[in-house]
């Protein structure tokens, strides 16, 4: 991760990419990440939600632990990142949020039902977020939902 950031910065001729490891399921680590970005650059212009975890379990054998891990990673983590970043985008009247879903957000697959549910849920959450930021008093952030191929 660090090596890729260094390579990109070398190509760009400036520090534009920073490697920062955190657990998307941990709200304190999310807040620390957002604080780090705001302290370092003064603004947060782009959030790309691209987390994805699948636990291979069939519908008849799905466990609560598997279900919860997928939902916490793929859906709750997105909500927590948006909740932490959106106020900064609204304050600066600028920002973009990209939510990366999956074909599993449009089609159910028998061997990963929790993953499918999380990605269907992400699309619904993205639509609600889009509606929220398009309200006249909050027209600051554009929103794109991209199914992963």
Tab-separated table of N, CA and C in Angstrom:
chain	number	residue	atom	x	y	z
A	1	UNK	N	0.826	-1.180	0.000
A	1	UNK	CA	0.000	0.000	0.000
A	1	UNK	C	0.877	1.254	0.000
A	2	UNK	N	1.867	1.309	0.868
A	2	UNK	CA	2.745	2.473	0.945
A	2	UNK	C	3.542	2.629	-0.347
A	3	UNK	N	4.017	1.513	-0.885
A	3	UNK	CA	4.807	1.568	-2.119
A	3	UNK	C	3.976	2.136	-3.275
A	4	UNK	N	2.723	1.736	-3.373
A	4	UNK	CA	1.858	2.256	-4.435
A	4	UNK	C	1.651	3.755	-4.280
A	5	UNK	N	1.429	4.215	-3.067
A	5	UNK	CA	1.267	5.653	-2.818
A	5	UNK	C	2.532	6.408	-3.219
A	6	UNK	N	3.680	5.879	-2.869
A	6	UNK	CA	4.951	6.519	-3.226
A	6	UNK	C	5.130	6.588	-4.742
A	7	UNK	N	4.795	5.508	-5.434
A	7	UNK	CA	4.908	5.490	-6.897
A	7	UNK	C	3.989	6.525	-7.540
A	8	UNK	N	2.764	6.604	-7.067
A	8	UNK	CA	1.823	7.582	-7.616
A	8	UNK	C	2.297	9.009	-7.352
A	9	UNK	N	2.758	9.273	-6.150
A	9	UNK	CA	3.247	10.612	-5.828
A	9	UNK	C	4.457	10.980	-6.680
A	10	UNK	N	5.332	10.023	-6.933
A	10	UNK	CA	6.503	10.262	-7.783
A	10	UNK	C	6.039	10.638	-9.192
A	11	UNK	N	5.066	9.916	-9.715
A	11	UNK	CA	4.552	10.208	-11.057
A	11	UNK	C	3.846	11.563	-11.109
A	12	UNK	N	3.160	11.900	-10.021
A	12	UNK	CA	2.433	13.169	-9.970
A	12	UNK	C	3.347	14.355	-9.671
A	13	UNK	N	4.522	14.073	-9.137
A	13	UNK	CA	5.446	15.146	-8.793
A	13	UNK	C	5.053	15.900	-7.544
A	14	UNK	N	4.148	15.350	-6.771
A	14	UNK	CA	3.700	15.994	-5.527
A	14	UNK	C	3.012	14.938	-4.661
A	15	UNK	N	2.930	15.221	-3.375
A	15	UNK	CA	2.236	14.289	-2.490
A	15	UNK	C	0.729	14.485	-2.623
A	16	UNK	N	0.096	13.529	-3.255
A	16	UNK	CA	-1.349	13.556	-3.454
A	16	UNK	C	-2.010	12.303	-2.892
A	17	UNK	N	-1.208	11.245	-2.677
A	17	UNK	CA	-1.728	9.964	-2.219
A	17	UNK	C	-1.006	9.591	-0.933
A	18	UNK	N	-1.781	9.231	0.076
A	18	UNK	CA	-1.216	8.809	1.353
A	18	UNK	C	-1.845	7.477	1.727
A	19	UNK	N	-1.021	6.528	2.095
A	19	UNK	CA	-1.526	5.243	2.563
A	19	UNK	C	-1.965	5.395	4.015
A	20	UNK	N	-3.157	4.918	4.319
A	20	UNK	CA	-3.681	5.030	5.680
A	20	UNK	C	-4.533	3.796	5.947
A	21	UNK	N	-4.049	2.903	6.764
A	21	UNK	CA	-4.780	1.675	7.070
A	21	UNK	C	-5.732	1.907	8.241
A	22	UNK	N	-6.949	1.410	8.106
A	22	UNK	CA	-7.931	1.497	9.188
A	22	UNK	C	-8.974	0.409	8.988
A	23	UNK	N	-9.716	0.134	10.041
A	23	UNK	CA	-10.784	-0.865	9.996
A	23	UNK	C	-12.099	-0.135	9.777
A	24	UNK	N	-12.733	-0.378	8.654
A	24	UNK	CA	-13.986	0.295	8.303
A	24	UNK	C	-15.112	-0.037	9.275
A	25	UNK	N	-14.930	-1.086	10.067
A	25	UNK	CA	-15.961	-1.464	11.044
A	25	UNK	C	-15.771	-0.755	12.379
A	26	UNK	N	-14.739	0.068	12.504
A	26	UNK	CA	-14.411	0.712	13.772
A	26	UNK	C	-14.672	2.217	13.682
A	27	UNK	N	-15.736	2.705	14.324
A	27	UNK	CA	-16.069	4.137	14.233
A	27	UNK	C	-14.961	5.064	14.719
A	28	UNK	N	-14.211	4.665	15.741
A	28	UNK	CA	-13.125	5.506	16.233
A	28	UNK	C	-12.024	5.647	15.185
A	29	UNK	N	-11.736	4.561	14.470
A	29	UNK	CA	-10.717	4.625	13.423
A	29	UNK	C	-11.196	5.455	12.232
A	30	UNK	N	-12.471	5.406	11.948
A	30	UNK	CA	-13.039	6.244	10.884
A	30	UNK	C	-12.900	7.713	11.264
A	31	UNK	N	-13.261	8.053	12.479
A	31	UNK	CA	-13.129	9.447	12.931
A	31	UNK	C	-11.682	9.905	12.894
A	32	UNK	N	-10.751	9.021	13.287
A	32	UNK	CA	-9.331	9.361	13.254
A	32	UNK	C	-8.872	9.618	11.815
A	33	UNK	N	-9.336	8.800	10.882
A	33	UNK	CA	-8.990	8.990	9.474
A	33	UNK	C	-9.490	10.340	8.970
A	34	UNK	N	-10.748	10.635	9.207
A	34	UNK	CA	-11.326	11.896	8.733
A	34	UNK	C	-10.614	13.078	9.391
A	35	UNK	N	-10.342	12.996	10.663
A	35	UNK	CA	-9.604	14.072	11.352
A	35	UNK	C	-8.223	14.260	10.742
A	36	UNK	N	-7.549	13.150	10.449
A	36	UNK	CA	-6.222	13.216	9.820
A	36	UNK	C	-6.291	13.952	8.487
A	37	UNK	N	-7.282	13.616	7.673
A	37	UNK	CA	-7.432	14.251	6.357
A	37	UNK	C	-7.701	15.746	6.510
A	38	UNK	N	-8.624	16.092	7.383
A	38	UNK	CA	-8.987	17.507	7.565
A	38	UNK	C	-7.795	18.293	8.117
A	39	UNK	N	-7.074	17.738	9.084
A	39	UNK	CA	-5.911	18.429	9.638
A	39	UNK	C	-4.816	18.601	8.599
A	40	UNK	N	-4.626	17.595	7.769
A	40	UNK	CA	-3.523	17.628	6.802
A	40	UNK	C	-3.829	18.501	5.592
A	41	UNK	N	-5.059	18.412	5.053
A	41	UNK	CA	-5.375	19.131	3.828
A	41	UNK	C	-6.457	20.200	3.987
A	42	UNK	N	-7.125	20.222	5.109
A	42	UNK	CA	-8.129	21.254	5.349
A	42	UNK	C	-9.484	20.980	4.714
A	43	UNK	N	-9.588	19.942	3.907
A	43	UNK	CA	-10.853	19.624	3.243
A	43	UNK	C	-10.855	18.153	2.848
A	44	UNK	N	-12.047	17.669	2.600
A	44	UNK	CA	-12.231	16.308	2.108
A	44	UNK	C	-13.164	16.418	0.916
A	45	UNK	N	-12.645	16.185	-0.283
A	45	UNK	CA	-13.413	16.413	-1.510
A	45	UNK	C	-14.010	15.166	-2.126
A	46	UNK	N	-13.447	13.992	-1.802
A	46	UNK	CA	-13.886	12.781	-2.473
A	46	UNK	C	-13.871	11.606	-1.505
A	47	UNK	N	-14.963	10.864	-1.497
A	47	UNK	CA	-15.056	9.626	-0.736
A	47	UNK	C	-15.467	8.530	-1.711
A	48	UNK	N	-14.652	7.479	-1.787
A	48	UNK	CA	-14.989	6.321	-2.607
A	48	UNK	C	-15.207	5.153	-1.655
A	49	UNK	N	-16.438	4.727	-1.536
A	49	UNK	CA	-16.783	3.582	-0.705
A	49	UNK	C	-16.654	2.329	-1.566
A	50	UNK	N	-15.585	1.586	-1.334
A	50	UNK	CA	-15.299	0.416	-2.148
A	50	UNK	C	-15.036	-0.814	-1.285
A	51	UNK	N	-15.562	-0.820	-0.084
A	51	UNK	CA	-15.344	-1.987	0.774
A	51	UNK	C	-16.216	-3.138	0.304
A	52	UNK	N	-15.687	-4.315	0.449
A	52	UNK	CA	-16.458	-5.480	0.061
A	52	UNK	C	-15.903	-6.742	0.690
A	53	UNK	N	-16.755	-7.437	1.394
A	53	UNK	CA	-16.392	-8.684	2.039
A	53	UNK	C	-17.527	-9.662	1.817
A	54	UNK	N	-17.196	-10.855	1.392
A	54	UNK	CA	-18.210	-11.897	1.214
A	54	UNK	C	-17.848	-13.087	2.085
A	55	UNK	N	-18.831	-13.636	2.745
A	55	UNK	CA	-18.670	-14.868	3.515
A	55	UNK	C	-19.477	-15.924	2.777
A	56	UNK	N	-18.800	-16.925	2.212
A	56	UNK	CA	-19.535	-17.938	1.440
A	56	UNK	C	-20.344	-18.867	2.343
A	57	UNK	N	-21.627	-18.593	2.418
A	57	UNK	CA	-22.580	-19.412	3.181
A	57	UNK	C	-23.872	-19.451	2.384
A	58	UNK	N	-24.487	-20.590	2.289
A	58	UNK	CA	-25.760	-20.692	1.585
A	58	UNK	C	-26.882	-20.196	2.492
A	59	UNK	N	-28.006	-19.921	1.903
A	59	UNK	CA	-29.149	-19.384	2.641
A	59	UNK	C	-29.533	-20.281	3.812
A	60	UNK	N	-29.488	-21.583	3.618
A	60	UNK	CA	-29.904	-22.496	4.679
A	60	UNK	C	-28.824	-22.721	5.742
A	61	UNK	N	-27.621	-22.248	5.514
A	61	UNK	CA	-26.539	-22.459	6.475
A	61	UNK	C	-25.891	-21.146	6.940
A	62	UNK	N	-26.530	-20.052	6.636
A	62	UNK	CA	-25.952	-18.754	6.998
A	62	UNK	C	-25.908	-18.595	8.519
A	63	UNK	N	-24.845	-18.002	8.999
A	63	UNK	CA	-24.685	-17.780	10.435
A	63	UNK	C	-24.857	-16.302	10.760
A	64	UNK	N	-25.239	-16.030	11.992
A	64	UNK	CA	-25.346	-14.640	12.418
A	64	UNK	C	-23.988	-13.954	12.361
A	65	UNK	N	-22.935	-14.682	12.731
A	65	UNK	CA	-21.585	-14.096	12.715
A	65	UNK	C	-21.168	-13.723	11.301
A	66	UNK	N	-21.423	-14.607	10.337
A	66	UNK	CA	-21.096	-14.301	8.945
A	66	UNK	C	-21.901	-13.142	8.410
A	67	UNK	N	-23.204	-13.173	8.679
A	67	UNK	CA	-24.100	-12.093	8.249
A	67	UNK	C	-23.636	-10.752	8.832
A	68	UNK	N	-23.389	-10.723	10.138
A	68	UNK	CA	-22.998	-9.480	10.799
A	68	UNK	C	-21.677	-8.935	10.264
A	69	UNK	N	-20.709	-9.803	10.042
A	69	UNK	CA	-19.407	-9.354	9.540
A	69	UNK	C	-19.542	-8.690	8.170
A	70	UNK	N	-20.345	-9.285	7.303
A	70	UNK	CA	-20.563	-8.720	5.971
A	70	UNK	C	-21.297	-7.387	6.067
A	71	UNK	N	-22.367	-7.337	6.855
A	71	UNK	CA	-23.142	-6.098	6.977
A	71	UNK	C	-22.322	-4.978	7.614
A	72	UNK	N	-21.529	-5.316	8.623
A	72	UNK	CA	-20.700	-4.304	9.280
A	72	UNK	C	-19.653	-3.739	8.320
A	73	UNK	N	-19.123	-4.586	7.462
A	73	UNK	CA	-18.093	-4.155	6.521
A	73	UNK	C	-18.690	-3.433	5.319
A	74	UNK	N	-19.660	-4.035	4.683
A	74	UNK	CA	-20.158	-3.551	3.401
A	74	UNK	C	-21.225	-2.477	3.501
A	75	UNK	N	-21.927	-2.398	4.610
A	75	UNK	CA	-23.041	-1.458	4.707
A	75	UNK	C	-22.873	-0.479	5.867
A	76	UNK	N	-22.674	-0.975	7.070
A	76	UNK	CA	-22.515	-0.078	8.211
A	76	UNK	C	-21.262	0.791	8.048
A	77	UNK	N	-20.176	0.220	7.548
A	77	UNK	CA	-18.949	0.987	7.344
A	77	UNK	C	-19.157	2.150	6.391
A	78	UNK	N	-19.907	1.916	5.323
A	78	UNK	CA	-20.225	2.979	4.369
A	78	UNK	C	-21.009	4.085	5.068
A	79	UNK	N	-22.032	3.695	5.811
A	79	UNK	CA	-22.844	4.689	6.522
A	79	UNK	C	-21.976	5.513	7.464
A	80	UNK	N	-21.087	4.841	8.192
A	80	UNK	CA	-20.237	5.550	9.163
A	80	UNK	C	-19.260	6.492	8.456
A	81	UNK	N	-18.714	6.077	7.319
A	81	UNK	CA	-17.820	6.966	6.564
A	81	UNK	C	-18.576	8.178	6.027
A	82	UNK	N	-19.758	7.949	5.498
A	82	UNK	CA	-20.559	9.065	4.992
A	82	UNK	C	-20.922	10.007	6.136
A	83	UNK	N	-21.346	9.449	7.249
A	83	UNK	CA	-21.718	10.273	8.404
A	83	UNK	C	-20.543	11.120	8.873
A	84	UNK	N	-19.328	10.589	8.778
A	84	UNK	CA	-18.134	11.322	9.226
A	84	UNK	C	-17.660	12.349	8.201
A	85	UNK	N	-17.866	12.091	6.909
A	85	UNK	CA	-17.322	12.983	5.879
A	85	UNK	C	-18.313	14.010	5.351
A	86	UNK	N	-19.580	13.664	5.301
A	86	UNK	CA	-20.568	14.551	4.692
A	86	UNK	C	-20.629	15.936	5.325
A	87	UNK	N	-20.548	16.082	6.643
A	87	UNK	CA	-20.568	17.440	7.199
A	87	UNK	C	-19.442	18.338	6.668
A	88	UNK	N	-18.279	17.769	6.414
A	88	UNK	CA	-17.163	18.559	5.871
A	88	UNK	C	-17.452	18.972	4.431
A	89	UNK	N	-18.054	18.082	3.655
A	89	UNK	CA	-18.410	18.418	2.276
A	89	UNK	C	-19.492	19.487	2.242
A	90	UNK	N	-20.472	19.353	3.116
A	90	UNK	CA	-21.547	20.351	3.175
A	90	UNK	C	-20.985	21.699	3.608
A	91	UNK	N	-20.123	21.697	4.608
A	91	UNK	CA	-19.506	22.943	5.089
A	91	UNK	C	-18.749	23.653	3.968
A	92	UNK	N	-18.035	22.886	3.142
A	92	UNK	CA	-17.248	23.468	2.056
A	92	UNK	C	-18.045	23.612	0.760
A	93	UNK	N	-19.312	23.189	0.792
A	93	UNK	CA	-20.182	23.259	-0.377
A	93	UNK	C	-19.546	22.567	-1.585
A	94	UNK	N	-18.863	21.450	-1.308
A	94	UNK	CA	-18.181	20.734	-2.379
A	94	UNK	C	-17.883	19.310	-1.943
A	95	UNK	N	-18.032	18.361	-2.847
A	95	UNK	CA	-17.637	16.988	-2.551
A	95	UNK	C	-18.337	15.993	-3.435
A	96	UNK	N	-17.706	14.856	-3.583
A	96	UNK	CA	-18.268	13.753	-4.343
A	96	UNK	C	-18.169	12.484	-3.524
A	97	UNK	N	-19.200	11.670	-3.605
A	97	UNK	CA	-19.215	10.361	-2.943
A	97	UNK	C	-19.532	9.325	-4.001
A	98	UNK	N	-18.653	8.330	-4.110
A	98	UNK	CA	-18.834	7.241	-5.055
A	98	UNK	C	-19.022	5.965	-4.246
A	99	UNK	N	-20.132	5.294	-4.440
A	99	UNK	CA	-20.405	4.017	-3.786
A	99	UNK	C	-20.273	2.903	-4.807
A	100	UNK	N	-19.342	1.998	-4.584
A	100	UNK	CA	-19.120	0.897	-5.507
A	100	UNK	C	-19.905	-0.308	-5.000
A	101	UNK	N	-20.846	-0.751	-5.788
A	101	UNK	CA	-21.654	-1.906	-5.418
A	101	UNK	C	-21.097	-3.136	-6.112
A	102	UNK	N	-21.942	-3.905	-6.740
A	102	UNK	CA	-21.542	-5.163	-7.352
A	102	UNK	C	-22.703	-5.681	-8.186
A	103	UNK	N	-22.409	-6.607	-9.067
A	103	UNK	CA	-23.506	-7.290	-9.752
A	103	UNK	C	-24.399	-7.978	-8.734
A	104	UNK	N	-23.818	-8.338	-7.588
A	104	UNK	CA	-24.599	-8.960	-6.515
A	104	UNK	C	-25.564	-7.964	-5.876
A	105	UNK	N	-25.448	-6.709	-6.209
A	105	UNK	CA	-26.412	-5.708	-5.777
A	105	UNK	C	-27.624	-5.652	-6.690
A	106	UNK	N	-27.590	-6.407	-7.762
A	106	UNK	CA	-28.700	-6.458	-8.706
A	106	UNK	C	-29.223	-7.868	-8.914
A	107	UNK	N	-28.391	-8.855	-8.584
A	107	UNK	CA	-28.749	-10.260	-8.801
A	107	UNK	C	-28.373	-11.055	-7.560
A	108	UNK	N	-29.261	-11.895	-7.106
A	108	UNK	CA	-28.959	-12.739	-5.959
A	108	UNK	C	-28.153	-13.964	-6.363
A	109	UNK	N	-27.189	-14.327	-5.530
A	109	UNK	CA	-26.372	-15.521	-5.765
A	109	UNK	C	-26.484	-16.411	-4.539
A	110	UNK	N	-26.793	-17.683	-4.752
A	110	UNK	CA	-27.112	-18.618	-3.678
A	110	UNK	C	-25.988	-18.820	-2.674
A	111	UNK	N	-24.744	-18.672	-3.107
A	111	UNK	CA	-23.634	-18.979	-2.200
A	111	UNK	C	-23.143	-17.777	-1.394
A	112	UNK	N	-23.675	-16.591	-1.625
A	112	UNK	CA	-23.275	-15.407	-0.855
A	112	UNK	C	-24.481	-14.501	-0.563
A	113	UNK	N	-25.501	-15.013	0.115
A	113	UNK	CA	-26.709	-14.208	0.330
A	113	UNK	C	-26.467	-12.947	1.159
A	114	UNK	N	-25.594	-12.998	2.143
A	114	UNK	CA	-25.353	-11.795	2.951
A	114	UNK	C	-24.658	-10.721	2.119
A	115	UNK	N	-23.744	-11.124	1.260
A	115	UNK	CA	-23.072	-10.176	0.368
A	115	UNK	C	-24.088	-9.517	-0.558
A	116	UNK	N	-24.963	-10.342	-1.151
A	116	UNK	CA	-26.004	-9.803	-2.026
A	116	UNK	C	-26.885	-8.806	-1.274
A	117	UNK	N	-27.319	-9.172	-0.082
A	117	UNK	CA	-28.175	-8.286	0.711
A	117	UNK	C	-27.457	-6.975	1.015
A	118	UNK	N	-26.172	-7.059	1.329
A	118	UNK	CA	-25.429	-5.832	1.660
A	118	UNK	C	-25.293	-4.926	0.446
A	119	UNK	N	-25.076	-5.503	-0.725
A	119	UNK	CA	-24.895	-4.687	-1.923
A	119	UNK	C	-26.226	-4.166	-2.459
A	120	UNK	N	-27.315	-4.924	-2.306
A	120	UNK	CA	-28.654	-4.381	-2.594
A	120	UNK	C	-28.911	-3.209	-1.650
A	121	UNK	N	-28.589	-3.403	-0.367
A	121	UNK	CA	-28.773	-2.348	0.628
A	121	UNK	C	-27.945	-1.115	0.325
A	122	UNK	N	-26.738	-1.303	-0.169
A	122	UNK	CA	-25.876	-0.167	-0.516
A	122	UNK	C	-26.522	0.679	-1.605
A	123	UNK	N	-27.126	0.036	-2.583
A	123	UNK	CA	-27.788	0.804	-3.642
A	123	UNK	C	-28.953	1.620	-3.090
A	124	UNK	N	-29.728	1.038	-2.168
A	124	UNK	CA	-30.823	1.783	-1.542
A	124	UNK	C	-30.302	2.935	-0.699
A	125	UNK	N	-29.231	2.680	0.056
A	125	UNK	CA	-28.624	3.733	0.875
A	125	UNK	C	-28.093	4.861	-0.020
A	126	UNK	N	-27.463	4.494	-1.129
A	126	UNK	CA	-26.927	5.500	-2.045
A	126	UNK	C	-28.036	6.380	-2.608
A	127	UNK	N	-29.178	5.781	-2.915
A	127	UNK	CA	-30.300	6.583	-3.413
A	127	UNK	C	-30.824	7.529	-2.342
A	128	UNK	N	-30.892	7.049	-1.104
A	128	UNK	CA	-31.336	7.911	-0.002
A	128	UNK	C	-30.342	9.056	0.212
A	129	UNK	N	-29.074	8.760	0.133
A	129	UNK	CA	-28.034	9.782	0.278
A	129	UNK	C	-28.132	10.806	-0.847
A	130	UNK	N	-28.318	10.322	-2.068
A	130	UNK	CA	-28.469	11.237	-3.205
A	130	UNK	C	-29.652	12.164	-2.991
A	131	UNK	N	-30.774	11.614	-2.526
A	131	UNK	CA	-31.955	12.429	-2.279
A	131	UNK	C	-31.672	13.465	-1.190
A	132	UNK	N	-30.938	13.065	-0.165
A	132	UNK	CA	-30.609	13.973	0.936
A	132	UNK	C	-29.762	15.155	0.455
A	133	UNK	N	-28.722	14.888	-0.315
A	133	UNK	CA	-27.837	15.988	-0.714
A	133	UNK	C	-28.432	16.834	-1.818
A	134	UNK	N	-29.460	16.339	-2.472
A	134	UNK	CA	-30.116	17.138	-3.513
A	134	UNK	C	-31.183	18.067	-2.958
A	135	UNK	N	-31.494	17.950	-1.677
A	135	UNK	CA	-32.453	18.874	-1.077
A	135	UNK	C	-31.903	20.287	-1.255
A	136	UNK	N	-32.743	21.289	-1.496
A	136	UNK	CA	-32.259	22.641	-1.789
A	136	UNK	C	-31.252	23.195	-0.775
A	137	UNK	N	-31.430	22.916	0.492
A	137	UNK	CA	-30.527	23.467	1.500
A	137	UNK	C	-29.209	22.701	1.584
A	138	UNK	N	-29.107	21.578	0.881
A	138	UNK	CA	-27.910	20.758	1.010
A	138	UNK	C	-27.329	20.386	-0.353
A	139	UNK	N	-27.422	21.235	-1.331
A	139	UNK	CA	-26.912	20.891	-2.656
A	139	UNK	C	-25.405	21.109	-2.698
A	140	UNK	N	-24.656	20.130	-2.213
A	140	UNK	CA	-23.210	20.290	-2.205
A	140	UNK	C	-22.492	19.120	-2.825
A	141	UNK	N	-22.980	17.948	-2.610
A	141	UNK	CA	-22.234	16.764	-3.033
A	141	UNK	C	-22.964	16.056	-4.152
A	142	UNK	N	-22.231	15.649	-5.152
A	142	UNK	CA	-22.832	14.787	-6.156
A	142	UNK	C	-22.625	13.357	-5.707
A	143	UNK	N	-23.384	12.456	-6.247
A	143	UNK	CA	-23.346	11.079	-5.790
A	143	UNK	C	-23.414	10.145	-6.970
A	144	UNK	N	-22.513	9.190	-6.994
A	144	UNK	CA	-22.494	8.207	-8.063
A	144	UNK	C	-22.491	6.825	-7.435
A	145	UNK	N	-23.334	5.944	-7.909
A	145	UNK	CA	-23.301	4.544	-7.496
A	145	UNK	C	-22.865	3.729	-8.684
A	146	UNK	N	-21.816	2.979	-8.509
A	146	UNK	CA	-21.222	2.232	-9.598
A	146	UNK	C	-21.271	0.740	-9.292
A	147	UNK	N	-21.975	-0.049	-10.112
A	147	UNK	CA	-21.886	-1.494	-9.905
A	147	UNK	C	-20.510	-1.974	-10.358
A	148	UNK	N	-19.861	-2.774	-9.549
A	148	UNK	CA	-18.560	-3.324	-9.928
A	148	UNK	C	-18.774	-4.438	-10.940
A	149	UNK	N	-17.915	-4.532	-11.880
A	149	UNK	CA	-18.064	-5.555	-12.911
A	149	UNK	C	-17.206	-6.703	-12.635
